[in-house]
CSV table of C-alpha atoms in Angstrom, one decimal:
chain,number,residue,atom,x,y,z
A,1,MET,CA,7.5,0.2,41.2
A,2,GLY,CA,5.3,-2.6,40.0
A,3,TYR,CA,2.6,-0.1,38.8
A,4,TYR,CA,5.3,1.9,36.8
A,5,SER,CA,6.5,-1.3,35.2
A,6,SER,CA,2.9,-2.3,34.2
A,7,VAL,CA,2.2,1.2,32.8
A,8,SER,CA,5.4,1.4,30.8
A,9,HIS,CA,4.8,-2.2,29.5
A,10,SER,CA,1.3,-1.2,28.3
A,11,ARG,CA,2.7,1.9,26.6
A,12,PHE,CA,5.3,-0.2,24.9
A,13,HIS,CA,2.7,-2.5,23.4
A,14,SER,CA,0.5,0.4,22.5
A,15,LEU,CA,3.4,1.8,20.5
A,16,ILE,CA,3.7,-1.6,18.8
A,17,LEU,CA,0.0,-1.6,18.1
A,18,ALA,CA,0.2,1.9,16.6
A,19,SER,CA,3.0,0.8,14.3
A,20,ALA,CA,1.1,-2.3,13.3
A,21,ALA,CA,-2.0,-0.2,12.6
A,22,LEU,CA,0.0,2.1,10.4
A,23,GLY,CA,1.5,-0.8,8.5
A,24,MET,CA,-2.0,-2.2,8.0
A,25,VAL,CA,-3.3,1.0,6.6
A,26,ILE,CA,-0.4,1.6,4.3
A,27,PHE,CA,-0.4,-1.9,2.8
A,28,SER,CA,-4.2,-1.9,2.5
A,29,LEU,CA,-4.1,1.4,0.6
A,30,LEU,CA,-1.5,0.0,-1.7
A,31,THR,CA,-3.6,-3.1,-2.2
A,32,VAL,CA,-6.7,-1.1,-3.1
A,33,ARG,CA,-4.6,1.0,-5.5
A,34,HIS,CA,-3.3,-2.1,-7.2
A,35,PHE,CA,-6.8,-3.6,-7.3
A,36,PHE,CA,-8.1,-0.7,-9.4
A,37,ALA,CA,-5.0,-0.4,-11.5
A,38,ALA,CA,-5.1,-4.1,-12.4
A,39,ASN,CA,-8.9,-4.4,-13.0
A,40,PHE,CA,-9.3,-1.0,-14.7
A,41,PRO,CA,-6.1,-0.3,-16.7
A,42,GLU,CA,-6.0,3.0,-18.5
A,43,THR,CA,-3.2,2.0,-20.9
A,44,ILE,CA,-1.6,-1.1,-22.3
A,45,PHE,CA,1.9,0.4,-21.6
A,46,SER,CA,2.0,-0.4,-17.9
A,47,GLY,CA,3.2,-3.1,-15.6
A,48,SER,CA,3.3,-3.9,-11.9
A,49,PHE,CA,6.3,-3.5,-9.6
A,50,TYR,CA,4.7,-6.1,-7.3
A,51,ASP,CA,4.7,-8.9,-9.8
A,52,LEU,CA,8.1,-10.6,-9.3
A,53,SER,CA,7.2,-14.1,-10.5
A,54,ALA,CA,4.3,-16.4,-11.1
A,55,PHE,CA,4.2,-17.2,-7.3
A,56,PHE,CA,5.0,-13.8,-5.9
A,57,ASN,CA,2.6,-11.5,-7.7
A,58,CYS,CA,-0.4,-9.4,-6.9
A,59,ASP,CA,-2.4,-9.7,-10.1
A,60,SER,CA,-3.7,-13.1,-9.2
A,61,SER,CA,-5.1,-11.7,-6.0
A,62,ALA,CA,-6.5,-8.6,-7.8
A,63,TYR,CA,-8.3,-10.8,-10.4
A,64,SER,CA,-9.6,-13.4,-7.9
A,65,PRO,CA,-13.3,-13.7,-7.2
A,66,ILE,CA,-12.9,-12.6,-3.5
A,67,ALA,CA,-10.8,-9.5,-4.3
A,68,GLN,CA,-14.0,-7.4,-4.0
A,69,LEU,CA,-17.4,-7.7,-2.4
A,70,MET,CA,-20.1,-5.9,-4.4
A,71,GLY,CA,-17.5,-3.6,-5.8
A,72,VAL,CA,-15.8,-2.9,-2.5
A,73,PRO,CA,-12.1,-4.0,-2.5
A,74,LEU,CA,-11.1,-6.3,0.3
A,75,GLY,CA,-8.3,-3.9,1.1
A,76,TYR,CA,-10.9,-1.3,2.3
A,77,PHE,CA,-11.7,-3.5,5.3
A,78,GLY,CA,-8.0,-3.6,6.1
A,79,ILE,CA,-7.9,0.2,6.0
A,80,ALA,CA,-11.0,0.4,8.3
A,81,THR,CA,-9.4,-2.0,10.8
A,82,GLY,CA,-6.2,-0.1,11.0
A,83,VAL,CA,-8.0,3.2,11.4
A,84,PHE,CA,-10.2,1.7,14.2
A,85,PHE,CA,-7.1,0.6,16.1
A,86,PHE,CA,-5.7,4.2,15.9
A,87,PHE,CA,-9.0,5.5,17.1
A,88,GLY,CA,-9.0,3.1,20.0
A,89,LEU,CA,-5.5,4.2,21.0
A,90,LEU,CA,-6.5,7.8,20.9
A,91,PHE,CA,-9.6,7.2,23.1
A,92,PRO,CA,-8.7,4.3,25.3
A,93,SER,CA,-11.2,2.6,27.6
A,94,PRO,CA,-11.9,-0.9,28.8
A,95,ALA,CA,-14.8,-1.2,26.4
A,96,MET,CA,-12.7,0.1,23.5
A,97,THR,CA,-9.9,-2.3,24.3
A,98,ARG,CA,-12.3,-5.3,24.3
A,99,THR,CA,-13.8,-4.2,21.0
A,100,MET,CA,-10.3,-3.8,19.5
A,101,GLN,CA,-9.4,-7.3,20.7
A,102,THR,CA,-12.5,-8.8,19.1
A,103,LEU,CA,-11.8,-7.1,15.9
A,104,ALA,CA,-8.1,-8.2,16.0
A,105,LEU,CA,-9.2,-11.8,16.5
A,106,VAL,CA,-11.7,-11.7,13.6
A,107,ASN,CA,-9.1,-9.9,11.4
A,108,PHE,CA,-6.4,-12.5,12.4
A,109,LEU,CA,-8.7,-15.4,11.5
A,110,GLY,CA,-9.5,-13.7,8.2
A,111,VAL,CA,-5.8,-13.3,7.5
A,112,ILE,CA,-5.2,-17.0,8.0
A,113,SER,CA,-8.1,-17.8,5.7
A,114,LEU,CA,-6.9,-15.5,3.0
A,115,PHE,CA,-3.3,-16.8,3.2
A,116,MET,CA,-4.5,-20.4,2.9
A,117,TYR,CA,-6.7,-19.4,-0.1
A,118,SER,CA,-3.8,-17.6,-1.8
A,119,PHE,CA,-1.4,-20.4,-1.2
A,120,PHE,CA,-3.6,-23.4,-2.0
A,121,ILE,CA,-6.2,-22.0,-4.4
A,122,LEU,CA,-4.4,-19.2,-6.3
A,123,ASN,CA,-1.0,-20.8,-5.9
A,124,SER,CA,0.5,-17.3,-5.5
A,125,ILE,CA,1.2,-14.8,-2.7
A,126,CYS,CA,0.8,-11.0,-3.1
A,127,LEU,CA,3.6,-9.2,-1.3
A,128,LEU,CA,1.2,-6.3,-0.4
A,129,CYS,CA,-1.2,-8.8,1.2
A,130,LEU,CA,1.8,-10.5,2.9
A,131,GLY,CA,2.7,-7.2,4.4
A,132,TYR,CA,-0.8,-6.7,5.7
A,133,TYR,CA,-0.8,-10.3,7.2
A,134,VAL,CA,2.4,-9.6,9.1
A,135,PHE,CA,1.2,-6.3,10.6
A,136,SER,CA,-2.2,-7.9,11.4
A,137,THR,CA,-0.5,-10.7,13.3
A,138,LEU,CA,1.6,-8.1,15.2
A,139,ALA,CA,-1.6,-6.1,16.1
A,140,PHE,CA,-3.3,-9.3,17.3
A,141,LEU,CA,-0.3,-10.2,19.5
A,142,SER,CA,0.1,-6.7,20.9
A,143,LEU,CA,-3.5,-6.5,21.9
A,144,GLY,CA,-3.2,-9.8,23.7
A,145,LYS,CA,-0.3,-8.3,25.7
A,146,ILE,CA,-2.3,-5.1,26.4
A,147,ALA,CA,-5.1,-7.2,27.8
A,148,HIS,CA,-2.7,-8.9,30.1
A,149,SER,CA,-1.1,-5.6,31.2
A,150,SER,CA,-4.5,-4.2,32.0
A,151,SER,CA,-5.3,-7.1,34.3
A,152,LEU,CA,-8.2,-8.2,32.1
A,153,ARG,CA,-9.0,-11.9,31.5
A,154,LYS,CA,-7.1,-12.3,28.3
A,155,LEU,CA,-9.3,-15.0,26.6
A,156,LYS,CA,-12.7,-13.6,27.7
A,157,SER,CA,-11.8,-10.1,26.6
A,158,PHE,CA,-11.5,-11.2,23.0
A,159,PHE,CA,-15.2,-12.2,23.0
A,160,SER,CA,-16.7,-9.3,24.9
A,161,PRO,CA,-16.9,-6.3,22.5
A,162,SER,CA,-18.9,-3.2,23.3
A,163,LEU,CA,-22.2,-3.4,21.5
A,164,LYS,CA,-22.5,0.4,21.2
A,165,ILE,CA,-19.0,0.8,19.8
A,166,THR,CA,-19.5,-2.1,17.4
A,167,MET,CA,-22.7,-0.7,16.0
A,168,ALA,CA,-21.2,2.8,15.6
A,169,ALA,CA,-18.2,1.3,13.8
A,170,LEU,CA,-20.4,-0.8,11.5
A,171,ILE,CA,-22.4,2.2,10.5
A,172,LEU,CA,-19.2,4.1,9.5
A,173,LEU,CA,-17.9,1.0,7.8
A,174,LEU,CA,-21.0,0.7,5.6
A,175,ALA,CA,-20.9,4.4,4.8
A,176,GLY,CA,-17.3,4.0,3.6
A,177,ALA,CA,-18.1,0.8,1.7
A,178,TYR,CA,-20.9,2.5,-0.1
A,179,GLY,CA,-18.5,5.2,-1.3
A,180,TYR,CA,-16.1,2.6,-2.7
A,181,HIS,CA,-19.1,0.8,-4.3
A,182,GLN,CA,-20.0,4.0,-6.1
A,183,PHE,CA,-16.4,4.6,-7.2
A,184,TYR,CA,-16.2,1.0,-8.5
A,185,GLN,CA,-19.3,1.6,-10.6
A,186,VAL,CA,-17.9,4.8,-12.0
A,187,LYS,CA,-14.6,3.0,-13.0
A,188,LEU,CA,-16.6,0.2,-14.5
A,189,ALA,CA,-18.6,2.6,-16.7
A,190,ALA,CA,-15.4,4.5,-17.7
A,191,GLN,CA,-13.7,1.2,-18.6
A,192,GLN,CA,-16.6,0.3,-21.0
A,193,GLY,CA,-16.5,3.8,-22.5
A,194,GLY,CA,-13.7,6.2,-23.2
A,195,VAL,CA,-10.9,4.1,-21.6
A,196,ALA,CA,-11.8,1.1,-23.7
A,197,VAL,CA,-11.6,3.2,-26.9
A,198,GLN,CA,-8.2,4.5,-25.7
A,199,ILE,CA,-6.8,1.0,-25.1
A,200,VAL,CA,-8.0,-0.2,-28.6
A,201,ARG,CA,-6.4,2.9,-30.2
A,202,GLU,CA,-3.1,2.1,-28.4
A,203,PHE,CA,-3.3,-1.5,-29.6
A,204,TYR,CA,-3.7,-0.5,-33.2
A,205,SER,CA,-0.8,2.0,-32.9
A,206,LEU,CA,1.6,-0.7,-32.0
A,207,GLU,CA,4.3,-1.5,-34.6
A,208,LYS,CA,3.5,-4.5,-36.7
A,209,VAL,CA,6.1,-7.1,-36.5
A,210,PRO,CA,6.6,-10.2,-38.7
A,211,ASN,CA,6.3,-13.7,-37.4
A,212,PRO,CA,9.5,-15.1,-35.8
A,213,SER,CA,12.0,-16.9,-38.0
A,214,PHE,CA,11.2,-20.1,-36.2
A,215,ILE,CA,7.7,-21.2,-35.3
A,216,SER,CA,7.5,-23.6,-32.4
A,217,PRO,CA,6.2,-27.1,-33.2
A,218,PHE,CA,4.2,-27.0,-30.0
A,219,TRP,CA,0.8,-25.6,-30.7
A,220,THR,CA,-2.0,-25.2,-28.1
A,221,ALA,CA,-4.6,-24.6,-30.8
A,222,LYS,CA,-4.6,-25.8,-34.4
A,223,ALA,CA,-7.1,-24.9,-37.2
A,224,THR,CA,-4.9,-25.3,-40.3
A,225,GLU,CA,-1.7,-27.1,-41.2
A,226,LYS,CA,0.2,-23.9,-42.0
A,227,PHE,CA,0.5,-21.4,-39.2
A,228,GLU,CA,-0.4,-18.3,-41.3
A,229,GLU,CA,-3.5,-19.8,-42.9
A,230,ALA,CA,-5.7,-19.6,-39.8
A,231,PRO,CA,-8.0,-16.6,-39.6
A,232,ILE,CA,-6.4,-15.8,-36.2
A,233,HIS,CA,-2.8,-16.9,-35.6
A,234,ILE,CA,-1.0,-16.1,-32.4
A,235,VAL,CA,2.6,-16.7,-31.1
A,236,GLU,CA,2.3,-17.2,-27.3
A,237,TYR,CA,5.7,-16.3,-25.8
A,238,THR,CA,5.9,-18.0,-22.4
A,239,ASP,CA,8.1,-17.8,-19.3
A,240,PHE,CA,6.9,-20.2,-16.6
A,241,LEU,CA,7.8,-17.7,-13.9
A,242,CYS,CA,6.0,-14.8,-15.6
A,243,PRO,CA,2.6,-13.8,-14.0
A,244,ASP,CA,1.5,-11.9,-17.1
A,245,CYS,CA,2.2,-15.0,-19.2
A,246,LEU,CA,-0.1,-17.0,-16.9
A,247,TYR,CA,-2.8,-14.3,-17.2
A,248,LEU,CA,-2.4,-14.4,-21.0
A,249,PHE,CA,-2.8,-18.2,-20.9
A,250,TYR,CA,-6.2,-17.8,-19.3
A,251,GLN,CA,-7.2,-15.2,-21.8
A,252,LEU,CA,-6.3,-17.4,-24.7
A,253,GLU,CA,-8.3,-20.3,-23.2
A,254,GLN,CA,-11.3,-18.0,-23.3
A,255,LEU,CA,-10.4,-17.0,-26.9
A,256,LYS,CA,-10.4,-20.7,-27.9
A,257,LYS,CA,-14.0,-21.1,-26.7
A,258,GLU,CA,-15.1,-17.9,-28.5
A,259,TYR,CA,-13.4,-18.7,-31.9
A,260,PRO,CA,-13.4,-22.6,-32.2
A,261,GLY,CA,-11.6,-23.9,-35.3
A,262,GLN,CA,-10.2,-20.4,-36.2
A,263,LEU,CA,-7.1,-20.3,-34.1
A,264,ASN,CA,-3.5,-21.3,-34.6
A,265,ILE,CA,-1.6,-20.7,-31.4
A,266,ALA,CA,2.2,-21.5,-31.3
A,267,PHE,CA,3.6,-22.1,-27.8
A,268,GLN,CA,7.0,-20.3,-28.0
A,269,PHE,CA,9.4,-20.9,-25.1
A,270,PHE,CA,10.8,-17.5,-24.1
A,271,PRO,CA,12.4,-17.7,-20.6
A,272,LEU,CA,13.4,-14.2,-19.3
A,273,GLU,CA,16.9,-15.4,-18.3
A,274,GLY,CA,20.1,-14.7,-20.1
A,275,LYS,CA,21.5,-18.1,-19.4
A,276,CYS,CA,19.5,-19.6,-22.4
A,277,ASN,CA,18.0,-16.5,-24.0
A,278,GLN,CA,20.4,-14.1,-25.7
A,279,VAL,CA,17.7,-11.6,-26.3
A,280,VAL,CA,17.4,-10.9,-22.5
A,281,ASP,CA,20.0,-8.5,-21.1
A,282,LYS,CA,19.6,-9.5,-17.5
A,283,ASP,CA,18.1,-12.4,-15.6
A,284,LEU,CA,14.6,-11.3,-14.7
A,285,HIS,CA,13.4,-14.7,-13.7
A,286,SER,CA,16.2,-17.0,-12.3
A,287,GLY,CA,15.3,-20.6,-13.0
A,288,ALA,CA,13.1,-19.9,-16.0
A,289,CYS,CA,15.5,-21.7,-18.3
A,290,ASP,CA,15.5,-24.9,-16.2
A,291,LEU,CA,11.7,-24.9,-16.2
A,292,SER,CA,11.6,-24.6,-20.0
A,293,TYR,CA,14.1,-27.4,-20.4
A,294,ILE,CA,12.0,-29.6,-18.1
A,295,ALA,CA,8.8,-28.8,-20.0
């Protein structure tokens, strides 16, 4: 009776691990997809479903310095981790279990570090990354339970990986990373060639609109007294909960350095909330009006 209970307990946690591994792979694939879509856009007429606000958005993560390692998206390592867990469940052995536990521990520590980096450095959280964090934690906890069910020393097993399995996994990991590196280089070359021409063509095809009837007195760059007299004059429409507005701000800061004394930039408050903005049909960013009033 005790043996049956132990086996069923182990099977239950193996099922949990399989579900966690599947979640890790799915969210990692979506993260990689978003990484390439954000860094290598093929059109200006596109947005991201994952950018809900300035805090909950994935663009900040996609543009961050640690989003890729030599052209290999960080999400690739999440895919590899989830696939390895699946492989370990299909071919179970004490050595494989110990190796999975070591990988789960390393992955869990990495998840904590990435969460801290996102929260305190980027000041934003990507929902795709958050999904991966949740399933990674679930995988770590389930492997701890599997260790206990298999009568292994729980703590020691997390630091006793199989050298042979580890080396074989690293070789496959590097092979896959090389493939992603090559794909990154191809995307980079395309972005500097035909895609760049297409985006410029789309920009010039946009309808020309006159300046707004009211120009904000708040300017972030001033070259002339009259707004239209500057060689480059820009109206910066801003919603403090809009991640794209934040990205535009960083781009304009770079523009100021490249064209000193030639820019007039009017800071135009434009909260995407119907409470104070009649142009907006629905409240896209609740609280944006209050933030504009405070500013």
